[in-house]
Amino acid sequence: SSDLPPPLHALKTMAVLQSRPRVHCVQPGSATAVQAHRSVQWRRATPVWSGVVQGFRPPESNPAAALLRALRTAPLASDVAGQMLDRVRAEDLGVSPTDAARITSRSGIAYQQIYSGPDMTVCIFLLRAGAQIPLHDHPGMSVFGRLLFGRMKVLSFDLLPAASGSPMSVDQSPLLPACCYGEKVLGPHPVTYGLGPEAGNIHELLAVDDCAFFDILTPPYDPSRGRDCTYYRYEGGAAAGGCFLVPVRLPGLGMEVQEYRGPAF
């Protein structure tokens, strides 16, 4: 195993907002943030082909194989994708907590690619306990996915319209006004999630336990079409008591590539 630069189409993770109530500029962990999460609809589902993982299902009865087969045929409506994802277990994708525990990269992040094309990216991310995927966006993209095992702390934001004469940070980077939804710990039970271009589109992930999640990104990251991944840092309590994000560069983030052992796309 070695640290590899993350593929551009793979620089994505999960946000779990099913709707977008506006909670302006709250501090992570504050009482306002907690109240904000009570007004957000989180989808939780009870858990329901891999010869090397317990719980083997032949392809004809494997929910993951059925989902991949449907994705090959035509784009799925969000409600259909959610219903199919609700049935998928880690075993159906050939992944287990052992795969997360054996990650050796410095970042503690691993990636299994299932499919990558001009229409979508389908993949699995694995994080060793304590690993963090920094605050980042998904420009013009929708994401459907499922936390497969483990607990994950998620901090989510959306950008707000910038007023003229927006403030600058101490290093003269633009301070982008944002709506913060606060923190939410997902898991350990599997959770189906989704985000849209303007719904919880920016988020940071911290693995509380060894964990993994399955993602469908459509359209995929593509810098040539204006869908590059931008990283941010959070600045709270700045000018006018607002919540702001500052674009940053993260040249050192790398991830380990693992072999995917589930049903073929």
XYZ file of C-alpha atoms in Angstrom:
265
model
C 0.000 0.000 0.000
C 1.127 3.574 -0.626
C -0.152 7.120 -0.414
C -1.554 8.071 -3.787
C -2.976 11.406 -4.910
C -6.748 11.149 -4.754
C -8.400 10.895 -8.177
C -10.348 14.091 -8.867
C -13.568 12.188 -9.434
C -13.091 10.479 -6.079
C -12.668 13.555 -3.887
C -16.135 13.229 -2.470
C -17.811 11.937 0.622
C -21.117 11.935 2.252
C -23.484 14.626 3.452
C -26.743 13.387 4.782
C -29.276 16.177 4.409
C -32.601 15.153 2.893
C -34.001 18.677 3.066
C -32.525 22.111 3.587
C -33.972 24.162 6.417
C -32.100 27.452 6.730
C -30.229 27.836 10.015
C -28.060 30.894 9.685
C -24.489 30.898 10.896
C -24.554 28.555 13.856
C -21.486 27.366 15.709
C -20.777 23.608 15.459
C -21.960 21.850 18.610
C -24.025 24.812 19.823
C -27.616 24.544 21.043
C -28.755 26.200 17.807
C -26.893 23.578 15.794
C -28.557 20.790 17.762
C -31.975 22.336 17.121
C -31.120 22.676 13.430
C -30.502 18.960 13.171
C -33.852 18.187 14.721
C -35.473 19.945 11.757
C -33.436 18.029 9.161
C -34.811 14.754 7.870
C -32.225 12.002 8.363
C -32.922 8.646 6.788
C -32.050 5.590 8.830
C -32.590 2.038 7.697
C -32.201 -1.294 9.428
C -29.476 -3.457 7.901
C -30.876 -6.273 5.496
C -21.653 -11.338 -3.227
C -18.662 -11.742 -1.855
C -17.144 -15.175 -1.359
C -14.703 -13.746 1.205
C -17.216 -11.985 3.436
C -19.883 -13.595 5.600
C -23.426 -13.104 4.363
C -22.763 -14.228 0.786
C -25.616 -13.664 -1.644
C -25.583 -14.929 -5.224
C -25.854 -12.143 -7.847
C -29.514 -12.818 -8.592
C -30.493 -12.052 -4.968
C -27.863 -9.449 -4.111
C -29.368 -5.944 -3.596
C -26.073 -4.291 -4.581
C -25.938 -6.264 -7.835
C -29.547 -5.254 -8.565
C -28.716 -1.587 -7.938
C -25.649 -1.662 -10.188
C -27.670 -3.428 -12.877
C -30.310 -0.695 -12.691
C -27.657 2.037 -12.923
C -26.328 0.458 -16.121
C -29.780 0.650 -17.673
C -30.889 4.243 -17.012
C -30.543 7.103 -14.525
C -32.495 6.427 -11.346
C -34.991 8.792 -9.788
C -33.944 9.843 -6.293
C -36.784 7.962 -4.586
C -35.997 4.751 -6.492
C -32.277 5.062 -5.727
C -33.078 5.569 -2.048
C -35.325 2.531 -1.902
C -32.702 0.322 -3.543
C -29.904 1.669 -1.357
C -31.926 0.924 1.782
C -31.484 -2.804 1.083
C -27.704 -2.777 0.509
C -25.391 -4.217 3.172
C -21.608 -4.115 3.399
C -21.505 -7.848 2.676
C -23.372 -7.305 -0.592
C -20.479 -5.105 -1.788
C -17.748 -7.427 -0.538
C -16.479 -4.987 2.082
C -16.008 -5.428 5.836
C -14.593 -3.593 8.877
C -11.376 -5.544 8.353
C -10.776 -3.577 5.135
C -10.950 -0.281 7.033
C -8.799 -1.522 9.910
C -5.981 -2.585 7.542
C -5.582 0.843 5.887
C -1.912 1.870 6.111
C -1.921 5.262 4.340
C -1.009 8.290 6.454
C -4.422 9.838 5.772
C -6.264 6.721 6.981
C -8.477 6.907 3.876
C -8.968 4.184 1.249
C -10.931 4.080 -2.002
C -12.481 1.255 -4.025
C -13.623 2.167 -7.533
C -16.646 0.345 -8.937
C -17.313 2.502 -12.011
C -16.078 5.824 -13.389
C -17.517 7.391 -16.535
C -18.801 10.684 -17.948
C -22.230 10.070 -16.441
C -21.371 9.053 -12.883
C -18.817 7.739 -10.415
C -19.701 4.725 -8.252
C -17.298 3.928 -5.428
C -16.688 2.938 -1.816
C -14.752 5.051 0.687
C -13.230 3.507 3.803
C -11.871 5.451 6.775
C -9.789 4.185 9.654
C -10.981 5.436 13.056
C -9.782 9.014 13.538
C -9.323 9.724 9.816
C -10.778 12.942 8.454
C -11.856 14.096 5.004
C -11.563 17.897 5.086
C -14.350 20.327 4.304
C -15.089 20.134 0.548
C -17.834 20.687 -2.025
C -19.651 18.880 -4.875
C -20.324 21.630 -7.460
C -23.487 21.072 -9.507
C -23.614 17.444 -8.395
C -26.067 15.078 -6.728
C -24.937 12.249 -4.488
C -26.794 9.124 -3.403
C -25.127 6.807 -0.939
C -25.182 4.622 2.122
C -23.089 4.389 5.255
C -22.299 0.684 5.457
C -20.816 0.347 8.954
C -19.188 2.352 11.723
C -19.875 5.840 13.092
C -19.141 9.071 11.219
C -19.277 12.675 12.411
C -20.519 15.022 9.688
C -20.290 18.824 9.654
C -22.356 20.329 6.802
C -22.670 23.754 5.170
C -24.221 25.541 2.205
C -22.880 28.766 0.731
C -25.118 31.836 0.913
C -25.283 34.621 -1.701
C -22.281 36.894 -1.227
C -22.952 40.595 -0.713
C -20.891 43.201 -2.492
C -17.727 44.128 -0.643
C -17.470 40.743 1.121
C -14.917 40.652 3.980
C -11.469 39.124 3.604
C -9.558 36.800 5.908
C -6.252 37.765 7.500
C -4.429 36.177 4.540
C -6.610 38.185 2.116
C -8.651 35.161 1.005
C -12.368 35.784 0.411
C -14.688 35.044 3.318
C -17.701 33.286 1.784
C -20.901 33.576 3.852
C -22.363 30.167 4.655
C -25.187 28.417 6.446
C -23.885 25.869 8.957
C -26.085 22.897 9.872
C -23.852 21.861 12.761
C -22.547 18.376 13.534
C -24.300 15.027 13.365
C -22.963 11.573 14.251
C -24.243 8.857 11.904
C -24.179 5.118 12.539
C -23.355 2.580 13.681
C -26.464 1.295 11.878
C -26.461 1.692 8.057
C -27.866 5.009 6.831
C -29.039 5.971 3.330
C -28.330 9.598 2.431
C -28.497 12.085 -0.410
C -27.434 15.602 -1.285
C -28.079 17.987 -4.144
C -26.294 20.963 -5.694
C -27.761 23.278 -3.039
C -28.573 20.941 -0.157
C -25.800 20.203 2.339
C -23.335 20.392 -0.552
C -20.241 21.192 1.542
C -19.188 18.928 4.370
C -16.388 17.561 6.532
C -16.196 13.952 7.727
C -14.520 12.439 10.770
C -14.463 8.683 11.348
C -15.437 7.960 14.946
C -14.987 4.222 14.272
C -13.556 2.291 11.344
C -16.236 2.922 8.740
C -17.151 2.684 5.042
C -19.731 4.218 2.743
C -20.953 3.579 -0.798
C -21.469 6.572 -3.108
C -23.066 7.372 -6.468
C -21.968 10.802 -7.754
C -23.802 12.210 -10.747
C -22.514 13.961 -12.711
C -18.958 13.131 -11.574
C -16.184 15.545 -10.708
C -14.779 17.005 -13.945
C -12.595 20.162 -13.771
C -12.941 20.688 -17.535
C -16.696 21.165 -17.025
C -16.434 23.357 -13.942
C -16.865 20.534 -11.422
C -13.538 20.605 -9.613
C -13.383 19.817 -5.896
C -12.762 22.860 -3.692
C -11.608 22.529 -0.089
C -12.469 25.064 2.607
C -11.628 26.045 6.121
C -14.283 27.215 8.553
C -14.133 30.631 10.221
C -16.872 31.229 12.751
C -17.625 34.374 14.682
C -16.031 36.560 12.028
C -17.303 39.912 10.711
C -20.866 40.747 11.818
C -20.950 37.517 13.844
C -21.272 35.473 10.698
C -20.275 31.984 9.602
C -17.738 31.981 6.747
C -15.831 29.512 4.587
C -12.431 30.219 3.031
C -11.221 28.252 -0.050
C -7.892 26.513 0.635
C -5.455 24.222 -1.176
C -4.697 20.764 0.200
C -1.871 19.323 -1.906
C -0.925 16.677 0.648
C -4.194 14.720 0.916
C -3.724 11.160 -0.330
C -5.620 7.912 -0.149
C -4.946 4.214 -0.471
C -6.482 2.328 -3.393
C -7.996 -1.048 -2.496
C -9.309 -3.771 -4.763
C -13.090 -3.872 -5.095
C -14.417 -7.404 -4.462
C -18.159 -6.956 -4.927
C -20.485 -7.556 -7.911
C -19.337 -6.069 -11.215
C -20.902 -2.927 -12.635
